[in-house]
Amino acid sequence: MNPLYRRAEYVKSAHNLSQLLPDEGREVAFAGRSNAGKSSAINTLTGQRNLARISKTPGRTQQIVFFRLDDERRLVDLPGYGYAKVPPSLKRHWEHTLGAFLSTRQSLKGLILLMDIRHPLTDYDSQMLNWCAEAGMPAHVLLTKADKLGYGNAKNVLLQVQRDLGEYGGETSAQLFSSLKPHGVEELHACLNAWLQL
Ligand code: GDP
């Protein structure tokens, strides 16, 4: 693992687009339905047990959270979507904010989209992929909790998702991932390294 990931540290949280860090350098963002395993994946890929805890702090779950890797590079934890308790006005705010973030953020080089392997490509995921395609933003899908399925079943879901991704027209890829096992961490690092030019 590039030691930069281990040195990832929390910088700030933004509730709207005016509070973002300056749009400079290179960023990779992480998105997914709540409970898809996003915090676990961020902790696993940085080798830090508690880094993404900050994104789970009450009041921060609906914020854009920035983690610094070095002066030029950041990881960005986007709010988990599909959370039932979010009021409709806040849901609309986030739909607007996420769409605008993906389409206008110059430093954003790619989106890691996390999906529980047992429930891939929900409507929300589909919307994110459409936004990515429109914005010309590459998207890499992590099929999380792959340990929940046997290897053969997991591989079949991966093949199906790879086929379905072709329909979105953008630059897409997908892999199996498990924070529990762990599995797929090197493949994820390879994708991040390419986008972050590491
Ligand atoms: P988030 O809401 O997307 O940030 O999801 P979390 O990382 O908090 O994970 C949601 C739940 O899924 C927790 O109970 C985790 O322990 C569990 N989980 C996360 N990753 C894995 C995994 O790789 N395998 C299994 N079996 N469970 C996982």
Coordinates of C-alpha atoms and ligand atoms in Angstrom, one line a residue:
M1 CA 0.0 0.0 0.0
N2 CA 1.3 3.5 -0.8
P3 CA 2.1 5.0 2.6
L4 CA 0.1 8.1 1.7
Y5 CA -3.2 6.2 2.3
R6 CA -2.1 5.4 5.9
R7 CA -1.5 9.1 6.5
A8 CA -5.0 10.2 5.4
E9 CA -6.4 12.7 7.8
Y10 CA -9.7 14.5 8.3
V11 CA -9.7 18.1 7.1
K12 CA -13.3 19.4 7.0
S13 CA -17.0 18.7 6.4
A14 CA -19.2 20.8 4.0
H15 CA -23.0 21.0 4.1
N16 CA -23.2 22.9 0.8
L17 CA -21.1 23.7 -2.2
S18 CA -19.9 27.0 -0.9
Q19 CA -18.1 25.3 2.0
L20 CA -16.0 22.9 -0.2
L21 CA -12.2 23.0 -0.1
P22 CA -10.7 24.9 -3.0
D23 CA -11.1 23.1 -6.3
E24 CA -7.4 22.3 -6.8
G25 CA -5.3 19.2 -7.1
R26 CA -6.9 15.7 -7.4
E27 CA -9.8 14.1 -5.6
V28 CA -11.6 10.8 -5.6
A29 CA -15.1 10.7 -4.1
F30 CA -16.9 7.8 -2.4
A31 CA -20.7 7.4 -2.7
G32 CA -23.3 4.8 -2.0
R33 CA -26.5 3.9 -0.2
S34 CA -26.3 4.2 3.6
N35 CA -25.1 0.9 5.0
A36 CA -23.4 -0.2 1.8
G37 CA -20.1 -0.4 3.7
K38 CA -18.6 2.9 2.6
S39 CA -17.1 3.8 6.0
S40 CA -15.7 0.3 6.4
A41 CA -14.1 0.5 2.9
I42 CA -12.5 3.9 3.6
N43 CA -11.1 2.6 6.9
T44 CA -9.8 -0.6 5.1
L45 CA -8.2 1.2 2.2
T46 CA -6.4 3.6 4.6
G47 CA -5.5 0.9 7.1
Q48 CA -7.0 3.1 9.8
R49 CA -9.7 1.6 12.0
N50 CA -11.4 4.9 12.8
L51 CA -10.9 7.4 10.0
A52 CA -14.4 7.3 8.6
R53 CA -15.9 7.4 12.1
I54 CA -15.9 11.2 11.5
S55 CA -18.3 10.8 8.7
K56 CA -20.7 8.8 11.0
T57 CA -20.7 11.5 13.7
P58 CA -24.4 12.7 14.1
G59 CA -24.8 15.9 12.1
R60 CA -22.0 14.9 9.8
T61 CA -23.7 11.9 8.1
Q62 CA -25.2 14.4 5.6
Q63 CA -22.1 16.3 4.8
I64 CA -19.3 16.1 2.3
V65 CA -16.3 15.0 4.3
F66 CA -12.7 15.7 3.1
F67 CA -9.7 13.6 4.0
R68 CA -6.3 14.9 3.0
L69 CA -3.6 12.5 1.6
D70 CA -1.0 15.2 0.7
D71 CA -1.1 18.9 -0.4
E72 CA -2.4 17.8 -3.8
R73 CA -4.6 14.9 -3.1
R74 CA -7.8 14.2 -1.2
L75 CA -10.5 11.5 -0.6
V76 CA -14.0 12.8 -0.4
D77 CA -16.8 10.9 1.5
L78 CA -20.2 11.9 0.0
P79 CA -23.4 11.6 2.1
G80 CA -24.9 8.1 2.1
Y81 CA -28.2 8.2 0.1
G82 CA -31.5 6.3 0.6
Y83 CA -31.5 6.8 4.3
A84 CA -35.2 6.6 5.3
K85 CA -35.1 9.1 8.1
V86 CA -33.9 12.0 5.9
P87 CA -36.7 14.6 5.5
P88 CA -37.7 15.2 1.8
S89 CA -36.4 18.8 1.8
L90 CA -32.9 17.6 2.9
K91 CA -33.1 14.8 0.3
R92 CA -33.8 17.3 -2.4
H93 CA -30.9 19.5 -1.2
W94 CA -28.6 16.5 -1.5
E95 CA -29.8 15.4 -4.8
H96 CA -29.1 18.9 -6.1
T97 CA -25.7 19.1 -4.3
L98 CA -24.4 15.7 -5.4
G99 CA -25.4 16.3 -9.0
A100 CA -23.8 19.7 -9.0
F101 CA -20.7 18.4 -7.3
L102 CA -20.2 15.6 -9.9
S103 CA -20.7 17.9 -12.8
T104 CA -18.7 21.0 -11.7
R105 CA -15.9 19.8 -9.5
Q106 CA -12.7 20.1 -11.6
S107 CA -10.4 18.3 -9.1
L108 CA -12.7 15.3 -9.0
K109 CA -11.1 12.6 -11.1
G110 CA -13.4 9.7 -10.4
L111 CA -16.2 8.3 -8.3
I112 CA -16.0 5.0 -6.3
L113 CA -19.6 3.8 -6.1
L114 CA -20.2 1.3 -3.3
M115 CA -23.1 -1.2 -3.6
D116 CA -23.9 -4.1 -1.3
I117 CA -23.4 -7.2 -3.5
R118 CA -26.8 -8.5 -2.5
H119 CA -28.5 -5.3 -3.7
P120 CA -26.6 -3.9 -6.7
L121 CA -27.8 -1.0 -8.9
T122 CA -30.6 0.5 -7.0
D123 CA -32.4 3.5 -8.4
Y124 CA -30.1 5.9 -6.5
D125 CA -27.0 4.1 -7.9
S126 CA -28.4 4.3 -11.3
Q127 CA -28.9 8.1 -10.9
M128 CA -25.3 8.5 -9.8
L129 CA -24.1 6.5 -12.8
N130 CA -26.2 8.7 -15.1
W131 CA -24.7 11.9 -13.6
C132 CA -21.2 10.4 -14.0
A133 CA -21.9 9.6 -17.6
E134 CA -23.2 13.1 -18.2
A135 CA -20.3 14.7 -16.5
G136 CA -17.7 12.5 -18.2
M137 CA -16.7 11.3 -14.7
P138 CA -15.2 7.7 -14.5
A139 CA -17.0 5.5 -12.0
H140 CA -15.6 2.4 -10.4
V141 CA -18.1 0.1 -8.6
L142 CA -17.2 -1.8 -5.4
L143 CA -19.5 -4.7 -4.9
T144 CA -19.1 -4.7 -1.1
K145 CA -19.6 -7.4 1.5
A146 CA -18.6 -10.0 -1.2
D147 CA -17.8 -12.4 1.7
K148 CA -21.6 -12.7 2.1
L149 CA -21.8 -14.8 -1.1
G150 CA -19.8 -17.8 -2.2
Y151 CA -17.1 -17.0 -4.7
G152 CA -19.1 -18.4 -7.7
N153 CA -22.2 -16.4 -6.9
A154 CA -20.1 -13.3 -6.2
K155 CA -18.4 -13.7 -9.6
N156 CA -21.7 -14.1 -11.3
V157 CA -23.1 -10.8 -9.8
L158 CA -19.8 -9.1 -10.9
L159 CA -20.3 -10.3 -14.5
Q160 CA -23.9 -9.2 -14.5
V161 CA -23.1 -5.7 -13.1
Q162 CA -20.2 -5.3 -15.6
R163 CA -22.7 -6.0 -18.4
D164 CA -25.3 -3.6 -16.9
L165 CA -22.7 -0.8 -16.5
G166 CA -22.1 -0.9 -20.2
E167 CA -25.6 0.6 -20.6
Y168 CA -24.7 3.9 -19.0
G169 CA -22.3 5.0 -21.7
G170 CA -19.7 6.4 -19.4
E171 CA -16.2 5.1 -18.3
T172 CA -17.1 2.4 -15.8
S173 CA -15.5 -0.6 -14.1
A174 CA -16.4 -2.9 -11.2
Q175 CA -14.8 -5.3 -8.7
L176 CA -15.6 -7.5 -5.7
F177 CA -14.7 -6.0 -2.3
S178 CA -14.8 -7.1 1.3
S179 CA -13.6 -5.1 4.3
L180 CA -14.3 -8.1 6.5
K181 CA -12.1 -10.6 4.7
P182 CA -10.4 -8.3 3.4
H183 CA -10.6 -8.8 -0.4
G184 CA -10.1 -6.5 -3.4
V185 CA -8.0 -3.8 -1.5
E186 CA -5.1 -4.0 -4.0
E187 CA -7.5 -3.6 -7.0
L188 CA -9.1 -0.6 -5.3
H189 CA -5.7 1.0 -4.6
A190 CA -4.7 0.5 -8.3
C191 CA -7.8 2.4 -9.4
L192 CA -7.2 5.2 -6.8
N193 CA -3.5 5.4 -7.8
A194 CA -4.4 5.9 -11.4
W195 CA -6.9 8.6 -10.7
L196 CA -4.7 10.4 -8.2
Q197 CA -1.6 9.9 -10.3
L198 CA 0.3 8.1 -7.5
Ligands
GDP1 P1 -21.9 2.9 5.5 O1 -23.2 3.3 6.0 O2 -22.0 2.7 4.0 O3 -20.7 3.7 5.9 O4 -21.6 1.3 6.0 P2 -20.7 0.8 7.1 O5 -19.3 0.7 6.7 O6 -21.0 1.5 8.4 O7 -21.2 -0.7 7.2 C1 -22.6 -1.0 7.4 C2 -22.7 -2.4 8.0 O8 -22.2 -3.4 7.1 C3 -21.9 -2.6 9.3 O9 -22.7 -3.4 10.1 C4 -20.6 -3.2 8.8 O10 -20.1 -4.0 9.9 C5 -21.1 -4.1 7.7 N1 -20.0 -4.3 6.7 C6 -19.3 -3.4 6.1 N2 -18.4 -4.0 5.3 C7 -18.6 -5.3 5.3 C8 -18.0 -6.4 4.7 O11 -17.0 -6.3 3.9 N3 -18.5 -7.7 5.0 C9 -19.5 -7.8 5.9 N4 -20.0 -9.1 6.1 N5 -20.1 -6.8 6.5 C10 -19.6 -5.5 6.2

